[in-house]
Tab-separated table of C-alpha atoms (C1' of nucleotides) in Angstrom:
chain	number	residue	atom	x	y	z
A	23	UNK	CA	105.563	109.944	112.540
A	24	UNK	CA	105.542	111.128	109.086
A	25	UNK	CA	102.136	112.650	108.974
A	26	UNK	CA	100.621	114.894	106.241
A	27	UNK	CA	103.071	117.629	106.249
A	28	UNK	CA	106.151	115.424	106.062
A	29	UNK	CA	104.551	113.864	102.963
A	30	UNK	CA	103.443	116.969	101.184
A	31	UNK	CA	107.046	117.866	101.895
A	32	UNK	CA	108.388	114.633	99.894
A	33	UNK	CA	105.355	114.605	97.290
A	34	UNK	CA	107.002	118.743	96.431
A	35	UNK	CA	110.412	117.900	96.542
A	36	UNK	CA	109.341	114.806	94.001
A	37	UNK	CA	107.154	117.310	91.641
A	38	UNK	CA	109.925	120.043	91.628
A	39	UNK	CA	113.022	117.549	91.120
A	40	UNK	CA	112.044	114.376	89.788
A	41	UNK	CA	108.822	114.528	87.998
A	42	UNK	CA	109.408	114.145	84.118
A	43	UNK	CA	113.017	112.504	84.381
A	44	UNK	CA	113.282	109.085	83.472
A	45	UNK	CA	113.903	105.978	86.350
A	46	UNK	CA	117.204	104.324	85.055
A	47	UNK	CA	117.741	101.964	87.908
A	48	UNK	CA	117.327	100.979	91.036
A	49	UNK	CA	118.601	98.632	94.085
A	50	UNK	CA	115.969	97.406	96.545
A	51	UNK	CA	118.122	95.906	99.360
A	52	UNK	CA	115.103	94.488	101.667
A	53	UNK	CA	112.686	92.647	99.696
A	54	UNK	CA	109.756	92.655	101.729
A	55	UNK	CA	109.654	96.201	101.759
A	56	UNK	CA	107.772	96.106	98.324
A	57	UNK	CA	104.438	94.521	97.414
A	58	UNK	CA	104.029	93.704	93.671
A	59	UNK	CA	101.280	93.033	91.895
A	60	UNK	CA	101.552	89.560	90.023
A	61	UNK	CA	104.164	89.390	87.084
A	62	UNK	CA	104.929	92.868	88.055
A	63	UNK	CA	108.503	94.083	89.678
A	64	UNK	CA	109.918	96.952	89.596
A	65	UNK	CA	112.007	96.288	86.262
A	66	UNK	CA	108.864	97.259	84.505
A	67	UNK	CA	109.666	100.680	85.849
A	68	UNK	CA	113.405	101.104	84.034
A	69	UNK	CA	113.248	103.343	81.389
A	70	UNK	CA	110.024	104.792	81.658
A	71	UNK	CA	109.347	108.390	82.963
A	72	UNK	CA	107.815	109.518	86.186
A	73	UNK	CA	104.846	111.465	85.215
A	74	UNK	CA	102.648	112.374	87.904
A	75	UNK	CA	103.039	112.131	91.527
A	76	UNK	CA	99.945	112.808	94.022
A	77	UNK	CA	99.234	112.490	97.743
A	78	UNK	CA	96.048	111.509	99.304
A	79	UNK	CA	96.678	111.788	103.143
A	80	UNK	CA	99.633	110.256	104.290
A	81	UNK	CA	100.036	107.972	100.731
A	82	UNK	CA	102.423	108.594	97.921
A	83	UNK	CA	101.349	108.117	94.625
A	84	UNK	CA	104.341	107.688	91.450
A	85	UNK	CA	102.617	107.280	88.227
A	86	UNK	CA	105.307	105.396	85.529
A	87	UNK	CA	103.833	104.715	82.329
A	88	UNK	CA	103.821	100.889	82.987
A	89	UNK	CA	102.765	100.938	86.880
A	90	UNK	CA	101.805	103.153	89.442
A	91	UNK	CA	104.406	103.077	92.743
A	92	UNK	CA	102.316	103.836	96.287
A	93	UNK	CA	104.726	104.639	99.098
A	94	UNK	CA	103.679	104.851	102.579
A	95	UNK	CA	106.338	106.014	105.287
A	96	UNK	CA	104.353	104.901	108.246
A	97	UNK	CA	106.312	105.496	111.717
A	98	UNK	CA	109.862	106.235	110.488
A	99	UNK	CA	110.324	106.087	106.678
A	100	UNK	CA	112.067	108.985	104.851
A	101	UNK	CA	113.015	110.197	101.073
A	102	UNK	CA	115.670	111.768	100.548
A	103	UNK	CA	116.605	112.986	96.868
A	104	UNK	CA	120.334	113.835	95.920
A	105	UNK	CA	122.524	114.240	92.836
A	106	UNK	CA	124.670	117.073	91.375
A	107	UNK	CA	122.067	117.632	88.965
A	108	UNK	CA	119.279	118.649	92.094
A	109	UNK	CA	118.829	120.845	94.279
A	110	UNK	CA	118.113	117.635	97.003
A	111	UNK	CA	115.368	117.313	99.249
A	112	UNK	CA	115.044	115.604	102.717
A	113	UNK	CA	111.716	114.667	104.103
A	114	UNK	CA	110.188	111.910	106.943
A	115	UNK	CA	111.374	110.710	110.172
A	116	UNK	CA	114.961	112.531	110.806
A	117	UNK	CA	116.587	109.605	112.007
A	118	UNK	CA	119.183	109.289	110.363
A	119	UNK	CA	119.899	113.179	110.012
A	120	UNK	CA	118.671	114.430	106.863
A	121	UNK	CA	122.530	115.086	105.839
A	122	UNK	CA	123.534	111.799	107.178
A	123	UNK	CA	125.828	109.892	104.261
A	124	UNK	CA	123.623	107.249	102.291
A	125	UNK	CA	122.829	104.925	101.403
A	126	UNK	CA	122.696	104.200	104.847
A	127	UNK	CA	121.874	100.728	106.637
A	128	UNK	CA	118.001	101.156	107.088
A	129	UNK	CA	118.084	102.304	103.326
A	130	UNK	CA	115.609	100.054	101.583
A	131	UNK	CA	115.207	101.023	97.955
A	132	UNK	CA	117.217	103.132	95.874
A	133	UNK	CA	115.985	104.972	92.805
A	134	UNK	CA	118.702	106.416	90.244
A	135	UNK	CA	117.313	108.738	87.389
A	136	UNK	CA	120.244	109.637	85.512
A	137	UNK	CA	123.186	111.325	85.893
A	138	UNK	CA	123.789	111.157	90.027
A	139	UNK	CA	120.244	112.057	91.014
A	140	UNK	CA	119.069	109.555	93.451
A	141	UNK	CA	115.996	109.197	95.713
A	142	UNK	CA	116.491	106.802	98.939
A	143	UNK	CA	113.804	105.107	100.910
A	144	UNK	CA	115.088	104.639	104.461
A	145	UNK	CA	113.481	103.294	107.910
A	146	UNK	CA	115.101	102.247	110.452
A	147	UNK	CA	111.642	100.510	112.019
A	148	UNK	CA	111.003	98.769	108.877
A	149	UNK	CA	107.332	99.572	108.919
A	150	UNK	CA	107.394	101.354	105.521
A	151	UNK	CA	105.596	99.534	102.123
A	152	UNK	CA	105.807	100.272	98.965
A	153	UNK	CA	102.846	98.978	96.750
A	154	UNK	CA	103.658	98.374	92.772
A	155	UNK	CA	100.312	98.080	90.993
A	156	UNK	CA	99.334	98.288	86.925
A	157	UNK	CA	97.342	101.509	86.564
A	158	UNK	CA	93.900	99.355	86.562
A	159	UNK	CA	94.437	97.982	90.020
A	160	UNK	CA	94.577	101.510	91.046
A	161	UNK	CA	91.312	102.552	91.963
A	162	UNK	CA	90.144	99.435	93.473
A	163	UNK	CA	93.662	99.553	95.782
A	164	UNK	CA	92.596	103.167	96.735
A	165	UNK	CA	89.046	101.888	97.650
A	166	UNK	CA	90.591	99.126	100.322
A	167	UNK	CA	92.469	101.863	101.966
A	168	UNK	CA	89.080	104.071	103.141
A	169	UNK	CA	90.429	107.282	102.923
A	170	UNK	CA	88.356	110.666	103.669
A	171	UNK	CA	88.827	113.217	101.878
A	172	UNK	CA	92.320	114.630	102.259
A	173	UNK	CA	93.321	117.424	104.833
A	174	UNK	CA	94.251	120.188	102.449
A	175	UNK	CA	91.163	119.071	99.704
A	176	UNK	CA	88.947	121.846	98.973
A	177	UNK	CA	86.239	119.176	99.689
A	178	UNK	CA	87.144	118.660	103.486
A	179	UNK	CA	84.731	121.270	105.127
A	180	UNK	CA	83.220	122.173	108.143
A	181	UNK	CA	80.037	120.902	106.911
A	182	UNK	CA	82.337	117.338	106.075
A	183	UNK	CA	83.806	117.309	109.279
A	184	UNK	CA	80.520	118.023	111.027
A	185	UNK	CA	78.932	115.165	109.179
A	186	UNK	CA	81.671	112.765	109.456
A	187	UNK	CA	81.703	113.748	113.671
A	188	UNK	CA	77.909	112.921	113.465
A	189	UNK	CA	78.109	109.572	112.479
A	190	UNK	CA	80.492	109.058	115.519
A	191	UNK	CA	78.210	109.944	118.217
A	192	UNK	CA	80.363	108.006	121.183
A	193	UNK	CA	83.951	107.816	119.900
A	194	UNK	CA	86.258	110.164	121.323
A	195	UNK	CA	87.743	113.124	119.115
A	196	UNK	CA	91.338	111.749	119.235
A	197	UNK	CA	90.854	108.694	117.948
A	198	UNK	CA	88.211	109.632	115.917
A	199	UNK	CA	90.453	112.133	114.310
A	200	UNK	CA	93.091	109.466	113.736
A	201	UNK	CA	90.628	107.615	111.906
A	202	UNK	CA	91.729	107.956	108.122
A	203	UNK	CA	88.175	107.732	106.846
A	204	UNK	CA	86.963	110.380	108.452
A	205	UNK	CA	89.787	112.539	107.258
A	206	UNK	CA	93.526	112.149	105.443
A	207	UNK	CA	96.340	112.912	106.648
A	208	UNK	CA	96.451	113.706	110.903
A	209	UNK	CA	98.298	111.698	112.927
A	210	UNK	CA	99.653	111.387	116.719
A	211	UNK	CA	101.366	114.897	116.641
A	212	UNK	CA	99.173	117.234	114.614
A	213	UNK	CA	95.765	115.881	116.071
A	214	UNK	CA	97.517	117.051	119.398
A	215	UNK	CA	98.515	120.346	118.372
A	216	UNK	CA	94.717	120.689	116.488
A	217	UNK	CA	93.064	119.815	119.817
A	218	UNK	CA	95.060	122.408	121.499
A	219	UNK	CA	94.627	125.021	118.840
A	220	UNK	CA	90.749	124.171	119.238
A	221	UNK	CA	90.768	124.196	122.988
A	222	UNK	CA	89.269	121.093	123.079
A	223	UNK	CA	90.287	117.946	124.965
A	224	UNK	CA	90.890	114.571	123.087
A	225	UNK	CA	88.352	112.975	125.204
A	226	UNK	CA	85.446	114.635	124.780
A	227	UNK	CA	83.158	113.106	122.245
A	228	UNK	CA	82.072	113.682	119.128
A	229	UNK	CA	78.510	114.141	120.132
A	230	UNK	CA	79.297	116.524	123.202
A	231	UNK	CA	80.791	119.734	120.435
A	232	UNK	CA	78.749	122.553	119.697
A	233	UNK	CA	78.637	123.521	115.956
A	234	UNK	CA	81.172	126.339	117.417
A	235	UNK	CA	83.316	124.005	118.772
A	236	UNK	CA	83.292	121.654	115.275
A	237	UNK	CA	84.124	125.338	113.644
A	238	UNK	CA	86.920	125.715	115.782
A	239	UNK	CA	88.060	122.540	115.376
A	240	UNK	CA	88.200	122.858	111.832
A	241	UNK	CA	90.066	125.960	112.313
A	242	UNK	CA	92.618	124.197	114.296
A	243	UNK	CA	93.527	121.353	112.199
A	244	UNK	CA	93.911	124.013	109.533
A	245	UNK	CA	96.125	126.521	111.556
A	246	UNK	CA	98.289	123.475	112.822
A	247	UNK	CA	98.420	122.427	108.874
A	248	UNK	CA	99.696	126.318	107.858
A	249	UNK	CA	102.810	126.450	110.707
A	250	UNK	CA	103.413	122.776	109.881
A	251	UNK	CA	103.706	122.976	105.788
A	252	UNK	CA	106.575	125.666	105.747
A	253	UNK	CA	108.944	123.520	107.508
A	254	UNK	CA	108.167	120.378	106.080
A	255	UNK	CA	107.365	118.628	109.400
A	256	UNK	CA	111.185	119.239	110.153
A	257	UNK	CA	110.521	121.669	113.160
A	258	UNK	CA	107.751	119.309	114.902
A	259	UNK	CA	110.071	115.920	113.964
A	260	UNK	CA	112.856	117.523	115.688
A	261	UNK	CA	110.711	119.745	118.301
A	262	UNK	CA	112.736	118.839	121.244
A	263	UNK	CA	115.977	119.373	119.866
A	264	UNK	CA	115.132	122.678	117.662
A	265	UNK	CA	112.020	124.668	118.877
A	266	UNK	CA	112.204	127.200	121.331
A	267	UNK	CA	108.830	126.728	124.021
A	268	UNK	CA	106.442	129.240	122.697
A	269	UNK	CA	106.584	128.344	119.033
A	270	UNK	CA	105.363	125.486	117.117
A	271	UNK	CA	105.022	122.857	117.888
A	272	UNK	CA	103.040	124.153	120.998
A	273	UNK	CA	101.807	120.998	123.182
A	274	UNK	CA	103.762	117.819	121.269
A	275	UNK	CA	106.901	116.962	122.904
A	276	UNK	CA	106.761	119.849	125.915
A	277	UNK	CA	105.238	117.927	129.314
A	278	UNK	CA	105.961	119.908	132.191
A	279	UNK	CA	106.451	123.176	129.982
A	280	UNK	CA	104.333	125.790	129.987
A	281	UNK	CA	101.413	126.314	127.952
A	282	UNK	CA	102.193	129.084	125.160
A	283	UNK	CA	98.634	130.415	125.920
A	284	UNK	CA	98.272	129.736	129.644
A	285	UNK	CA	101.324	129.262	130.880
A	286	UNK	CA	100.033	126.055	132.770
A	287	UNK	CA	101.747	122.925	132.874
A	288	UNK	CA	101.696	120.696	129.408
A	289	UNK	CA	100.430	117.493	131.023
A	290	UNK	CA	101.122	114.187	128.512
A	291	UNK	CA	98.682	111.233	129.312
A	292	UNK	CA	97.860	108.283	127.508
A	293	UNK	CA	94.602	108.055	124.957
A	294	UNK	CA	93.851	105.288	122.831
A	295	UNK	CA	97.245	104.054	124.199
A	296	UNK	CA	98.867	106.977	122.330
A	297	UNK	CA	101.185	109.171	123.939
A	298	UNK	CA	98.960	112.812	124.235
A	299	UNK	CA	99.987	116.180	125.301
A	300	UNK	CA	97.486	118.517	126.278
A	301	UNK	CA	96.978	122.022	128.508
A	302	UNK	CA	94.709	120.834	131.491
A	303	UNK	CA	93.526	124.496	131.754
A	304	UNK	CA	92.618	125.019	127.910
A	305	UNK	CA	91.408	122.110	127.103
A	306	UNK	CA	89.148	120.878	130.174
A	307	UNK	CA	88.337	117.000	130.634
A	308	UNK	CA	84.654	116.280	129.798
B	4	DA	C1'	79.647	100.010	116.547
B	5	DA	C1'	83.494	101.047	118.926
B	6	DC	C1'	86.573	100.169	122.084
B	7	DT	C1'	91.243	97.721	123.761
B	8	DA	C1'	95.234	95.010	123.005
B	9	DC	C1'	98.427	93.372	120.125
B	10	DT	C1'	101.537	93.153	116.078
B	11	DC	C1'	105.124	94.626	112.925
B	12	DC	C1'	110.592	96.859	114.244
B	13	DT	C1'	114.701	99.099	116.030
B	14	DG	C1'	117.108	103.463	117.496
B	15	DG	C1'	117.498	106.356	121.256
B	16	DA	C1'	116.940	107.780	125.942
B	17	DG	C1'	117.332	107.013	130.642
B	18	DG	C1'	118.432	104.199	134.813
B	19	DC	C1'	121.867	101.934	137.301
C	11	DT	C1'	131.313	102.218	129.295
C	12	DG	C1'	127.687	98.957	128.948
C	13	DC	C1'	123.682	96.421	129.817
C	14	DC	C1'	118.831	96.617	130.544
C	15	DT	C1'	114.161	98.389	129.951
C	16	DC	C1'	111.046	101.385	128.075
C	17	DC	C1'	109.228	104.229	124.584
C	18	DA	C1'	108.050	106.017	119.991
C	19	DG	C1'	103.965	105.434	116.590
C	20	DG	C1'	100.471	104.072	111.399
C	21	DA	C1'	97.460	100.908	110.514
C	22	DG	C1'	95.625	96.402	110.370
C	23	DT	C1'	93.524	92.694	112.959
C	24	DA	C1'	91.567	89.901	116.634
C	25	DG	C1'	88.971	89.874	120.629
C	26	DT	C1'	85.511	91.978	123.784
DNA sequence: AACTACTCCTGGAGGC
DNA sequence: TGCCTCCAGGAGTAGT
């Protein structure tokens, strides 16, 4: 659930907060939550500073000194910072509620970095890893993962998107678009709200789209990204509690609810086995 | 090559 | 209230 908004939301909250402060503890409560490179735990971390952190799609990456941490949230991990000395941040899956007292039971690792400042990893699914890797395992570990280029890179293009569509001739845009090679950072949700921003329906194939409708579809995953990034995925995680019909998120979440555009019917089917909401009117089946 | 099915896991929703 | 079933979904893998 934590897609690339969510992220950018934790990777901000982690550069404005965190970044330069120096890790002077932590508690990881479920081991298997963490894999370390040999001879390597996360005692090599203590007393060094966080320097960097980066996101490449829906990847974390904490750069210590010693190691380099690589978090990925997968289908319900959060981070949430507090401390007296911070301002706090909440991002992820909202279950528990952002404000919800912690640690809490599904919190996995704790980091402390001084004073009361605290980040928690929680995830109540337990699909979450954390990878802990010296600096020159780095680039071959980013290799295995086949990442495109990222959403929000300058280098993701039309002209990327329409090359990366052309090599796909029969796949089907919604799983295509899932597909982290081709680009970084979409998941269930957001390629459902792109699809509808584009008009186009997540079973039409890559080789049916006119260069018009790759342009548009470009446009779309970028329109979805700039109503997304404000709220730090918080509106779209909680859309059925918190977002009025009519306003983001438009499709995900609102079967049976009229289309913002439309005002047909939101229909939700299954593609790729993934739960999919789409307008049958704007977005006609091939 | 590209699809489907399955796996990891557990909270929450809905039915009765 | 409480038990049951189903559903949610990122990404890897096995099988077709």
């Amino acid at each position: 659930m934590p897609e690339l908004p969510e992220v950018e939301a934790a990777r901000r909250g982690i550069a404005e907060q965190l970044l330069g402060r120096v890790l002077v503890g932590y508690e990881l409560t479920r081991p298997a939550l963490l894999v370390s490179a040999p001879g390597l735990t996360l005692d090599a971390l203590v007393g060094s500073r966080l320097e960097c952190v980066e996101r490449h799609g829906k990847y974390l990456f904490l750069t210590f000194e010693p190691a380099v941490l690589v978090i990925h949230l997968k289908l319900a991990g959060q981070l949430v910072a507090r401390g007296s000395g911070i301002p706090g941040f909440a991002a992820g899956h909202p279950v528990p509620a952002y404000d919800a007292p912690l640690p809490h039971k599904s919190t996995h690792l704790r980091f402390d970095f001084g004073g009361d400042a605290h980040l928690f990893l929680t995830d109540i699914r337990h699909f979450a890893r954390v990878w802990l890797l010296p600096h020159d395992d780095l680039p071959a570990f980013r290799e295995s993962l086949h990442l495109g280029p990222d959403v929000l890179d300058p280098a993701f293009t039309v002209e990327t998107l329409r090359q990366g569509l052309a090599r796909r001739t029969v796949g089907r845009l919604k799983p295509t678009l899932l597909d982290q090679s081709l680009v970084a950072g979409l998941g269930n949700i957001y390629v459902d709200e792109s699809l509808w921003q584009a008009k186009l329906h997540p079973e039409r194939t890559a080789a049916s789209l006119t260069d018009a409708e790759i342009e548009r579809l470009y446009e779309g995953i970028h329109t979805t990204m700039e109503l997304a990034l404000p709220t730090g995925g918080a509106r779209i995680l909680n859309s059925k509690a918190q977002t009025e019909v009519g306003k983001f998120p438009f499709v995900h979440g609102r079967e049976g609810l009229p289309c913002p555009r439309c005002g047909t019917a939101i229909i939700k089917t299954r593609v790729n086995n993934r739960g999919t909401y789409l307008c049958p009117h704007c977005q006609p089946a091939p």
